[in-house]
Coordinates of C-alpha atoms (C1' of nucleotides) in Angstrom, one line a residue:
Chain Z
M1 CA 98.4 182.4 108.8
S2 CA 101.9 181.2 108.2
S3 CA 102.9 179.0 105.4
I4 CA 105.6 176.2 105.2
T5 CA 109.0 177.9 105.5
A6 CA 111.1 175.1 106.4
P7 CA 113.3 173.7 103.8
F8 CA 113.5 170.0 102.8
S9 CA 116.7 168.0 103.3
T10 CA 119.1 168.2 100.3
A11 CA 121.1 165.3 101.4
T12 CA 122.2 163.1 98.7
G13 CA 125.3 161.2 99.5
P14 CA 127.1 160.2 102.8
D15 CA 125.1 162.9 104.6
V16 CA 121.9 160.8 104.0
K17 CA 120.4 159.3 107.1
V18 CA 117.5 156.9 106.9
R19 CA 115.9 155.0 109.8
F20 CA 113.9 152.0 110.6
C21 CA 111.7 152.5 113.5
P22 CA 109.1 149.7 114.1
S23 CA 106.7 149.4 117.0
P24 CA 107.3 146.3 118.9
T25 CA 104.0 144.8 118.5
G26 CA 103.5 141.1 117.3
T27 CA 105.8 139.2 115.0
P28 CA 107.8 140.8 112.3
H29 CA 105.9 141.1 109.2
V30 CA 107.5 140.8 105.6
G31 CA 106.3 144.2 104.8
L32 CA 108.0 145.6 107.7
I33 CA 111.2 143.8 106.8
R34 CA 110.8 145.1 103.1
T35 CA 110.8 148.5 104.5
A36 CA 113.8 147.8 106.7
L37 CA 115.6 146.4 103.6
F38 CA 115.0 149.4 101.3
N39 CA 116.1 151.8 104.1
W40 CA 119.3 149.7 104.6
A41 CA 119.8 149.5 101.0
Y42 CA 119.5 153.1 100.4
A43 CA 121.9 154.0 103.3
R44 CA 124.4 151.5 101.9
H45 CA 124.0 152.9 98.5
T46 CA 124.6 156.4 99.3
G47 CA 127.2 155.6 101.9
G48 CA 125.0 157.3 104.4
Q49 CA 123.9 156.1 107.9
F50 CA 121.1 153.6 108.7
L51 CA 119.5 154.3 112.1
F52 CA 117.5 151.9 114.1
R53 CA 115.0 153.2 116.8
I54 CA 112.1 151.6 118.7
E55 CA 108.7 153.2 118.9
D56 CA 107.5 151.8 122.0
T57 CA 105.2 154.6 123.2
D58 CA 102.1 152.4 123.5
A59 CA 102.6 150.3 126.7
E60 CA 99.2 148.5 126.1
R61 CA 100.4 147.0 122.8
D62 CA 104.1 146.9 122.9
S63 CA 106.0 143.7 124.2
E64 CA 109.5 142.9 125.0
E65 CA 109.1 139.6 123.1
S66 CA 108.2 141.5 120.1
F67 CA 111.3 143.7 120.5
D68 CA 113.5 140.8 120.9
Q69 CA 112.0 139.3 117.7
I70 CA 112.7 142.3 115.7
L71 CA 116.4 142.1 116.8
D72 CA 116.4 138.5 116.0
A73 CA 115.1 139.2 112.5
L74 CA 117.5 142.0 111.6
G75 CA 120.4 139.9 113.0
W76 CA 119.4 136.8 111.0
L77 CA 119.0 138.8 107.8
G78 CA 122.2 140.7 108.3
L79 CA 120.5 144.1 108.0
N80 CA 123.1 146.1 110.3
W81 CA 122.6 149.5 111.5
D82 CA 125.1 152.3 112.2
E83 CA 123.3 154.1 114.9
G84 CA 120.5 153.3 117.5
V85 CA 119.4 150.3 119.6
N86 CA 122.2 148.3 121.1
V87 CA 124.8 150.4 119.0
G88 CA 124.3 153.8 120.5
G89 CA 125.1 157.1 118.9
P90 CA 124.9 160.8 119.6
A91 CA 120.9 160.8 120.1
E92 CA 120.6 158.3 122.7
P93 CA 118.4 156.7 124.0
Y94 CA 116.9 154.9 121.0
R95 CA 113.8 153.5 122.5
Q96 CA 111.1 156.0 122.7
S97 CA 109.9 154.7 126.0
E98 CA 113.2 156.1 127.6
R99 CA 112.8 159.5 125.8
G100 CA 110.0 161.0 127.7
H101 CA 112.0 163.9 129.1
I102 CA 113.2 164.9 125.8
Y103 CA 109.6 165.0 124.4
Q104 CA 108.6 167.2 127.3
E105 CA 111.3 169.8 126.4
V106 CA 110.0 169.9 122.9
I107 CA 106.4 170.2 124.0
E108 CA 107.5 173.1 126.2
K109 CA 109.1 174.9 123.2
L110 CA 106.2 174.2 121.0
K111 CA 103.8 175.5 123.6
A112 CA 105.9 178.7 124.1
S113 CA 106.1 179.3 120.5
G114 CA 102.3 179.1 120.1
H115 CA 102.4 176.1 117.8
I116 CA 100.3 173.9 120.1
Y117 CA 97.5 174.8 122.2
E118 CA 95.3 173.2 124.7
S119 CA 92.1 171.4 123.7
F120 CA 89.4 170.4 126.2
L121 CA 86.8 169.1 124.0
T122 CA 86.0 165.3 124.1
G123 CA 85.5 163.3 121.2
E124 CA 81.7 163.2 121.8
E125 CA 81.5 166.9 122.2
I126 CA 83.2 167.4 118.9
D127 CA 80.8 165.0 117.2
E128 CA 78.0 167.1 118.8
R129 CA 79.5 170.4 117.5
N130 CA 79.6 168.9 113.9
K131 CA 76.0 167.6 114.1
A132 CA 74.7 170.9 115.5
A133 CA 76.3 172.8 112.7
G134 CA 75.0 170.3 110.1
R135 CA 78.6 169.1 109.3
A136 CA 79.6 165.4 108.7
V137 CA 81.1 163.9 111.8
Q138 CA 83.9 162.4 109.7
L139 CA 85.2 166.0 109.5
G140 CA 86.5 165.7 113.1
Y141 CA 87.7 168.6 115.0
D142 CA 86.8 172.1 114.1
N143 CA 89.7 174.0 115.5
S144 CA 87.4 175.9 117.6
E145 CA 89.6 176.1 120.6
R146 CA 92.5 177.7 118.7
D147 CA 92.0 181.1 120.1
S148 CA 90.2 180.3 123.3
T149 CA 90.7 182.7 126.1
E150 CA 92.4 182.0 129.4
E151 CA 88.9 182.5 131.0
Q152 CA 87.5 179.8 128.9
R153 CA 90.4 177.3 129.6
A154 CA 90.2 178.2 133.3
A155 CA 86.4 177.3 133.2
Y156 CA 87.3 173.8 131.8
R157 CA 90.0 173.3 134.5
A158 CA 87.4 174.2 137.0
E159 CA 85.2 171.4 135.8
G160 CA 88.2 169.1 136.5
R161 CA 89.2 168.6 132.8
S162 CA 92.8 168.3 131.6
P163 CA 93.6 169.5 128.1
A164 CA 95.0 167.5 125.2
L165 CA 97.6 169.4 123.0
R166 CA 96.9 170.0 119.3
L167 CA 99.0 171.4 116.7
R168 CA 98.1 174.8 115.1
V169 CA 98.0 173.4 111.4
P170 CA 98.9 176.2 109.0
E171 CA 95.9 177.0 106.6
V172 CA 97.9 176.4 103.5
D173 CA 98.2 173.8 100.7
I174 CA 100.9 171.4 101.9
T175 CA 103.1 170.1 99.0
F176 CA 106.0 167.6 99.1
T177 CA 107.9 165.6 96.5
D178 CA 107.4 161.9 97.3
L179 CA 110.6 160.2 96.3
V180 CA 108.6 157.3 94.7
R181 CA 105.4 159.1 93.6
G182 CA 106.4 162.6 92.7
E183 CA 104.8 165.8 93.8
I184 CA 101.8 165.4 96.1
T185 CA 99.6 168.3 97.3
F186 CA 97.2 168.2 100.2
P187 CA 94.9 171.2 100.0
A188 CA 94.6 173.5 103.0
G189 CA 91.9 172.2 105.4
S190 CA 92.4 168.5 104.4
F191 CA 92.8 167.7 108.0
P192 CA 92.1 169.5 111.4
D193 CA 94.4 170.5 114.1
F194 CA 95.4 167.1 115.6
V195 CA 96.3 165.9 119.0
V196 CA 99.9 165.6 119.8
V197 CA 99.8 165.1 123.5
R198 CA 97.2 163.3 125.6
P199 CA 95.7 165.0 128.5
N200 CA 97.8 162.9 130.8
G201 CA 100.8 164.4 129.2
Q202 CA 101.8 161.4 127.2
P203 CA 103.0 162.5 123.7
L204 CA 101.6 160.5 120.8
Y205 CA 103.1 159.0 117.7
T206 CA 102.0 162.0 115.7
L207 CA 104.6 164.1 117.8
V208 CA 107.2 161.6 118.8
N209 CA 107.9 160.1 115.4
P210 CA 108.8 163.5 113.7
V211 CA 110.4 164.8 116.8
D212 CA 112.9 161.9 117.0
D213 CA 113.5 162.0 113.2
A214 CA 114.3 165.7 113.6
L215 CA 116.4 165.2 116.7
M216 CA 118.3 162.3 115.2
G217 CA 118.9 164.2 111.9
V218 CA 117.1 161.8 109.6
T219 CA 117.1 163.1 106.0
H220 CA 115.0 160.5 104.3
V221 CA 112.0 158.9 105.6
L222 CA 111.2 155.7 103.6
R223 CA 108.1 154.0 105.0
G224 CA 105.0 152.3 104.1
E225 CA 102.3 154.0 102.0
D226 CA 99.7 153.7 104.8
L227 CA 101.6 156.6 106.4
L228 CA 101.3 158.8 103.2
S229 CA 98.2 160.6 104.4
S230 CA 99.9 161.4 107.7
T231 CA 102.8 163.1 106.0
P232 CA 101.3 166.6 105.6
R233 CA 100.5 166.5 109.2
Q234 CA 104.1 165.7 110.0
I235 CA 105.2 168.4 107.6
A236 CA 103.1 170.9 109.6
L237 CA 104.8 169.7 112.8
Y238 CA 108.3 169.9 111.3
N239 CA 107.5 173.3 110.2
A240 CA 106.4 174.2 113.8
M241 CA 109.8 172.6 115.1
Y242 CA 111.6 174.7 112.5
E243 CA 110.0 177.9 113.6
A244 CA 110.7 176.9 117.2
G245 CA 114.3 176.3 116.4
I246 CA 114.2 172.6 117.1
T247 CA 115.2 171.5 113.7
Q248 CA 116.8 172.8 110.5
F249 CA 114.9 170.9 107.7
I250 CA 112.2 168.6 106.8
P251 CA 113.2 165.2 105.7
Q252 CA 112.4 163.8 102.2
F253 CA 109.7 161.3 102.1
G254 CA 109.2 158.3 100.1
H255 CA 106.2 156.0 100.5
L256 CA 106.8 152.4 99.7
P257 CA 103.9 150.3 98.2
Y258 CA 102.1 147.7 100.1
V259 CA 102.8 144.1 100.2
M260 CA 99.6 142.4 99.3
G261 CA 98.4 139.0 100.0
E262 CA 95.9 137.0 97.9
G263 CA 93.3 139.3 96.2
N264 CA 93.5 142.9 96.9
K265 CA 94.0 142.8 100.6
K266 CA 97.1 143.9 102.4
L267 CA 99.0 140.8 103.6
S268 CA 97.3 140.3 106.9
K269 CA 99.3 139.7 110.2
R270 CA 97.2 136.5 110.5
D271 CA 98.4 135.3 107.3
P272 CA 101.4 132.9 107.8
Q273 CA 103.0 134.3 104.7
A274 CA 103.2 137.6 106.5
N275 CA 105.3 136.1 109.3
L276 CA 109.1 136.4 108.7
F277 CA 109.8 133.5 111.0
H278 CA 107.4 131.3 109.1
H279 CA 109.8 131.6 106.0
R280 CA 112.7 130.9 108.2
D281 CA 111.2 127.9 109.7
R282 CA 110.4 126.7 106.1
G283 CA 114.0 127.0 105.3
F284 CA 114.3 130.3 103.4
I285 CA 117.9 131.6 103.5
P286 CA 118.3 135.3 104.2
E287 CA 119.7 135.9 100.7
G288 CA 116.8 134.3 99.1
L289 CA 114.1 136.1 101.1
L290 CA 115.7 139.6 101.0
N291 CA 116.1 139.0 97.2
Y292 CA 112.5 138.3 96.8
L293 CA 111.4 141.1 99.0
A294 CA 113.5 143.6 97.1
L295 CA 111.6 142.4 94.0
L296 CA 108.4 143.7 95.5
G297 CA 108.5 147.2 94.2
W298 CA 112.0 147.3 92.7
G299 CA 114.2 145.4 90.3
L300 CA 117.9 145.3 89.7
S301 CA 117.6 145.4 86.0
A302 CA 115.3 144.3 83.1
D303 CA 116.6 140.7 82.9
Q304 CA 118.3 139.8 86.2
D305 CA 116.1 138.8 89.1
I306 CA 118.8 137.0 91.2
F307 CA 121.2 139.2 93.0
T308 CA 123.4 139.5 96.0
M309 CA 123.0 142.2 98.7
D310 CA 126.1 143.8 97.5
E311 CA 124.5 144.2 94.0
L312 CA 121.4 145.5 95.7
A313 CA 123.1 148.0 97.6
A314 CA 125.2 149.3 94.6
A315 CA 122.2 149.6 92.4
F316 CA 119.3 150.7 94.9
D317 CA 117.8 154.0 94.6
V318 CA 114.3 154.9 96.1
K319 CA 113.5 156.8 93.0
N320 CA 113.3 153.6 91.0
V321 CA 110.7 152.0 93.5
N322 CA 107.6 151.3 91.9
P323 CA 104.5 153.0 93.4
N324 CA 101.9 150.2 92.9
P325 CA 101.3 147.5 95.4
A326 CA 102.9 144.0 94.9
R327 CA 101.4 140.8 95.7
F328 CA 103.4 138.3 97.8
D329 CA 103.9 135.3 95.4
Q330 CA 105.1 132.3 97.3
K331 CA 106.0 130.4 94.2
K332 CA 108.3 133.1 93.0
A333 CA 109.8 133.6 96.4
D334 CA 110.5 129.8 96.7
A335 CA 112.2 129.8 93.2
I336 CA 114.3 132.9 94.2
N337 CA 115.2 131.1 97.3
A338 CA 116.1 127.8 95.4
A339 CA 118.5 129.8 93.2
H340 CA 120.2 131.3 96.2
I341 CA 120.6 127.9 97.8
R342 CA 122.2 126.6 94.6
L343 CA 124.6 129.7 94.7
L344 CA 125.9 128.7 98.2
S345 CA 129.2 127.1 98.4
A346 CA 129.1 123.4 99.4
E347 CA 130.5 124.2 102.9
D348 CA 128.2 127.0 103.5
F349 CA 125.2 125.1 102.3
K350 CA 126.2 122.3 104.6
S351 CA 126.2 124.7 107.6
R352 CA 122.9 126.1 106.7
L353 CA 121.5 122.7 106.4
L354 CA 122.6 121.4 109.8
P355 CA 120.1 123.1 112.1
Y356 CA 117.1 121.9 110.0
L357 CA 118.5 118.3 110.2
Q358 CA 119.1 118.7 113.9
S359 CA 115.7 120.1 114.7
A360 CA 114.1 117.4 112.8
G361 CA 116.1 114.8 114.8
V362 CA 117.8 113.4 111.8
V363 CA 121.3 114.0 113.3
G364 CA 122.2 114.8 117.0
V365 CA 123.0 118.1 118.5
T366 CA 126.7 117.1 118.2
L367 CA 127.5 115.3 115.1
T368 CA 129.1 111.8 115.3
A369 CA 132.0 111.1 113.0
N370 CA 129.7 108.9 111.1
E371 CA 127.0 111.5 110.8
Q372 CA 129.5 114.2 109.8
A373 CA 130.8 111.8 107.0
I374 CA 127.3 111.1 105.7
L375 CA 126.4 114.7 105.7
D376 CA 129.7 115.6 103.9
A377 CA 128.8 113.2 101.2
A378 CA 125.1 113.8 101.0
A379 CA 124.9 117.4 101.1
P380 CA 126.1 118.0 97.6
L381 CA 123.6 115.6 96.3
I382 CA 120.7 117.7 97.4
Q383 CA 121.9 121.3 97.1
E384 CA 120.2 121.7 93.6
R385 CA 117.2 119.7 94.6
L386 CA 116.0 121.9 97.6
V387 CA 113.6 124.8 97.4
V388 CA 113.7 125.4 101.1
L389 CA 116.1 123.9 103.7
S390 CA 113.3 122.2 105.5
E391 CA 112.9 119.8 102.8
A392 CA 116.3 118.3 103.7
P393 CA 115.3 116.0 106.6
D394 CA 112.9 114.1 104.5
L395 CA 115.1 113.7 101.7
L396 CA 118.2 112.6 103.8
S397 CA 116.9 110.8 106.8
F398 CA 117.2 107.4 105.2
L399 CA 120.9 107.8 104.9
F400 CA 121.2 108.2 108.6
K401 CA 119.1 105.2 109.5
T402 CA 119.7 101.3 109.6
A403 CA 118.0 98.8 107.5
D404 CA 115.5 97.9 110.2
Q405 CA 114.5 101.5 110.5
I406 CA 113.5 102.0 106.8
S407 CA 109.9 101.8 106.1
I408 CA 108.4 101.7 102.6
D409 CA 106.0 104.5 101.6
T410 CA 102.9 103.3 100.0
D411 CA 103.2 105.6 97.0
A412 CA 106.5 104.1 96.4
L413 CA 105.2 100.7 96.6
D414 CA 102.4 101.6 94.0
G415 CA 105.1 102.2 91.4
M416 CA 106.8 98.8 91.7
P417 CA 106.9 96.7 88.5
E418 CA 105.6 93.1 88.6
N419 CA 108.9 91.7 88.5
V420 CA 110.3 93.5 91.4
A421 CA 111.5 90.5 93.2
E422 CA 113.4 89.4 90.3
V423 CA 115.1 92.9 89.8
L424 CA 115.9 92.8 93.6
T425 CA 117.5 89.4 93.3
A426 CA 119.6 90.4 90.4
A427 CA 120.6 93.5 91.8
I428 CA 121.7 92.0 95.2
A429 CA 123.8 89.4 93.2
A430 CA 125.4 92.2 91.2
L431 CA 126.3 94.2 94.2
Q432 CA 127.8 91.2 96.1
G433 CA 130.2 90.9 93.3
I434 CA 131.7 94.1 94.2
G435 CA 134.3 94.4 97.0
E436 CA 133.7 96.3 100.0
N437 CA 136.3 98.8 99.2
E438 CA 135.3 99.1 95.6
F439 CA 131.8 99.9 96.5
K440 CA 131.6 103.4 94.8
T441 CA 129.2 105.2 92.6
E442 CA 130.9 104.2 89.3
P443 CA 131.4 100.4 89.9
V444 CA 128.0 100.2 91.4
Q445 CA 126.4 101.9 88.6
A446 CA 128.3 99.7 86.0
A447 CA 127.4 96.4 87.8
L448 CA 123.8 97.3 88.2
N449 CA 123.6 98.5 84.5
H450 CA 125.0 95.4 83.4
A451 CA 122.9 93.1 85.5
L452 CA 119.5 94.9 85.0
I453 CA 119.6 96.7 81.7
E454 CA 121.9 94.5 79.6
V455 CA 121.2 91.1 81.0
L456 CA 117.6 91.4 82.0
G457 CA 116.8 93.9 79.2
L458 CA 114.9 96.3 81.6
K459 CA 114.1 99.9 81.1
P460 CA 116.2 102.0 83.5
R461 CA 113.1 103.3 85.2
F462 CA 111.8 99.9 86.2
A463 CA 115.3 98.5 87.0
F464 CA 116.3 101.3 89.3
G465 CA 112.9 102.1 90.8
P466 CA 112.8 99.2 93.0
L467 CA 116.3 99.8 94.1
R468 CA 115.5 103.2 95.1
T469 CA 112.4 102.3 97.0
G470 CA 114.4 99.5 98.7
I471 CA 117.2 101.6 100.1
S472 CA 115.2 104.8 100.8
G473 CA 111.7 103.7 101.3
R474 CA 110.7 106.6 98.9
R475 CA 109.5 107.1 95.4
I476 CA 111.8 110.1 95.1
S477 CA 115.3 110.2 96.5
P478 CA 118.8 111.7 95.9
P479 CA 120.7 110.0 93.2
L480 CA 120.7 106.2 93.6
F481 CA 124.3 105.0 93.1
E482 CA 125.6 107.9 95.1
S483 CA 123.3 107.1 97.9
M484 CA 124.4 103.4 97.9
E485 CA 128.0 104.5 98.0
I486 CA 127.2 106.5 101.1
L487 CA 125.4 103.6 102.7
G488 CA 128.0 101.2 101.9
R489 CA 127.9 97.6 100.6
T490 CA 126.7 96.0 103.6
E491 CA 123.9 98.3 104.5
T492 CA 122.8 98.6 100.9
I493 CA 122.4 94.9 100.4
A494 CA 120.8 94.4 103.8
R495 CA 118.1 97.1 102.8
L496 CA 117.5 95.3 99.4
E497 CA 117.2 92.0 101.0
A498 CA 114.8 93.3 103.6
F499 CA 112.7 94.9 101.0
A500 CA 112.8 91.6 98.8
R501 CA 111.3 89.7 101.8
T502 CA 108.3 92.0 101.7
V503 CA 107.4 91.8 98.1
Chain Q
rG1 C1' 81.3 161.5 102.4
rG2 C1' 86.3 164.6 102.3
rU3 C1' 91.3 164.1 101.2
rC4 C1' 95.3 161.2 99.0
rC5 C1' 97.6 157.1 96.3
rC6 C1' 97.5 153.2 92.4
rA7 C1' 96.5 151.0 87.3
rU8 C1' 101.8 146.7 81.5
rC9 C1' 100.9 138.9 80.6
rG10 C1' 98.0 134.8 86.3
rU11 C1' 102.1 137.2 89.5
rU12 C1' 106.3 140.6 89.5
rU13 C1' 108.6 143.7 86.5
rA14 C1' 111.4 146.2 81.7
rG15 C1' 109.4 150.5 79.3
rC16 C1' 110.5 157.2 81.1
rG17 C1' 107.1 159.9 72.6
rG18 C1' 109.7 156.9 67.5
rC19 C1' 114.3 151.3 69.2
rC20 C1' 107.4 147.9 71.0
rU21 C1' 104.3 143.2 65.6
rA22 C1' 105.6 145.4 74.3
rG23 C1' 111.4 142.5 76.8
rG24 C1' 112.7 139.4 81.3
rA25 C1' 111.7 136.3 85.6
rC26 C1' 108.2 133.1 88.3
rA27 C1' 103.9 130.1 87.4
rC28 C1' 101.7 127.0 83.5
rC29 C1' 102.1 123.7 79.0
rG30 C1' 105.2 120.9 75.5
rC31 C1' 110.0 118.9 73.9
rC32 C1' 115.3 117.5 75.1
rC33 C1' 118.7 115.8 78.9
rU34 C1' 117.9 111.8 82.6
rC35 C1' 118.1 106.0 87.7
rU36 C1' 113.5 109.2 90.6
rC37 C1' 113.2 114.3 91.8
rA38 C1' 115.6 118.4 90.6
rC39 C1' 119.3 121.3 87.7
rG40 C1' 120.2 122.6 82.8
rG41 C1' 118.7 123.6 77.5
rC42 C1' 114.8 124.6 73.7
rG43 C1' 109.9 126.2 72.5
rG44 C1' 104.8 127.8 73.7
rC45 C1' 100.8 130.4 76.2
rA46 C1' 99.7 135.1 78.0
rG47 C1' 99.3 141.9 79.0
rC48 C1' 99.5 148.1 77.9
rA49 C1' 91.5 148.8 82.3
rC50 C1' 88.2 152.2 79.2
rG51 C1' 87.2 156.8 76.6
rG52 C1' 88.7 161.4 74.8
rG53 C1' 92.7 164.7 73.7
rU54 C1' 98.0 166.6 72.6
rU55 C1' 101.6 164.9 68.6
rC56 C1' 103.8 163.4 62.1
rA57 C1' 104.1 159.4 66.1
rA58 C1' 101.5 157.5 72.9
rA59 C1' 102.2 151.7 76.8
rU60 C1' 104.8 156.3 77.6
rC61 C1' 102.2 163.3 78.1
rC62 C1' 97.1 165.6 79.6
rC63 C1' 92.0 165.1 81.0
rG64 C1' 87.8 162.1 82.2
rU65 C1' 85.6 157.4 83.4
rU66 C1' 85.9 152.7 85.6
rG67 C1' 88.1 149.7 89.1
rG68 C1' 91.2 149.0 93.4
rG69 C1' 93.5 150.8 97.8
rA70 C1' 94.6 154.2 102.0
rU71 C1' 93.4 157.7 105.6
rC72 C1' 90.3 161.0 108.2
rA73 C1' 91.8 158.3 116.6
rC74 C1' 93.4 161.3 122.9
rC75 C1' 96.8 153.6 117.8
rA76 C1' 101.3 153.3 115.5

RNA sequence: GGUCCCAUCGUUUAGCGGCCUAGGACACCGCCCUCUCACGGCGGCAGCACGGGUUCAAAUCCCGUUGGGAUCACCA
């Protein structure tokens, strides 16, 4: 029987074309996004093309909602593509559900060249044959119809059966060099002739995925390691397409390690951490999430964990991807995100914050001048205190309220010293001594320091704790004196007086 | 069961035969800074799965063992 004669792609630079081709089922998974990211990064690194295609050949499971979510995800993350869905290109259309006629042509060619053949046996019959021959049923199909005669096929048809189409797999060892794992060989006979077209004429993923990659000129297939064992099948199919004149080369393959959850399980779709939008809702910024995801199986250098997308693109090579699976560590992800939040310019940070404040109802959909002023002053106070943006509403809401809307948390109350009333009285008196226009951070701090630390001889912790609780209702808040300045003299004193009446 | 993949601190990684008494980051624990919380600074804890070989020399190469995982669909 024939061997593998098709050459592998030799593309290395701008001639590289990678692709991201998800099935629109369910919500985008972080593992899926990591795959998209590495493909994107490789394209940007080599100066090649990044293609985006949708594999929606399974009408049962695919949904338009999921399709929209994938677009939403890529858009949010800034993973832009050069060819494909919504962008177009030479191989349109880019949704497999619209490419049926293209597959039919390929199927005809493969039939004509004898690479695929009709198979009438049902799954049950295949099991029966294995049992009868004393073979394990896991062995699957025995290739028994490879050379069936026209009479045999006619007989099946006479029974009203329609054939599936199977690829005639060459009986040779199949070897390829995995970009992340090195040379891998699958011995001849590792898998049987597999179905590529259903009896109803619908082509399967096993056909459609390599066909599209071939027709679209994909040179590098970077995908999850769950597809590793289907690679020799695809190489066999590529070889058939090569011999049938449909393609010129086999792409290079690189199988990316799994993203695991706790323990040794793949991060399950049910796990909230697996859901990209869960992280967005929590207030991850794209830079942070992408940076963390890149760290799952890859590193920029020995001593730098925080990097930009530009740095990633400049340095990324699949060859440096680690083959072993990585666990998704929320704490590390959080830390990376926090670092990126700190890296944002003040303006940028503010604009990222706004949606979270709005959806929490802290500010209105359109900001009033007052809200804008408070936000401008308050945002810098919390930028280095946030791990995720969704923490902001809780931290800032007190600044947007009035004295009568402040409620005191019990854990804040628990930390109050014995002499809280005395502290408040002294503080109020000190603050009243400051003019409305002089009510800034520095004078406020000076006045309170004098009245509470120097005169009353209090420890700063016990002096300022009651004030913090009084104005914010919280045990933890943004810096105290800055917060007072934002609130202004009248509001600050009103809150302290209100709090004093309750203790 | 067949085939394939994987194996360095708790996690993620550096390491691609001598620069390793194994480096960084996160986490954790101290200390400093400090109005809370953070940030920042300093220090600490902690790892080459096991066994053979090759070599003057092995975390690094080879073999085996063990342990994980994937896949064997008319899903993708």
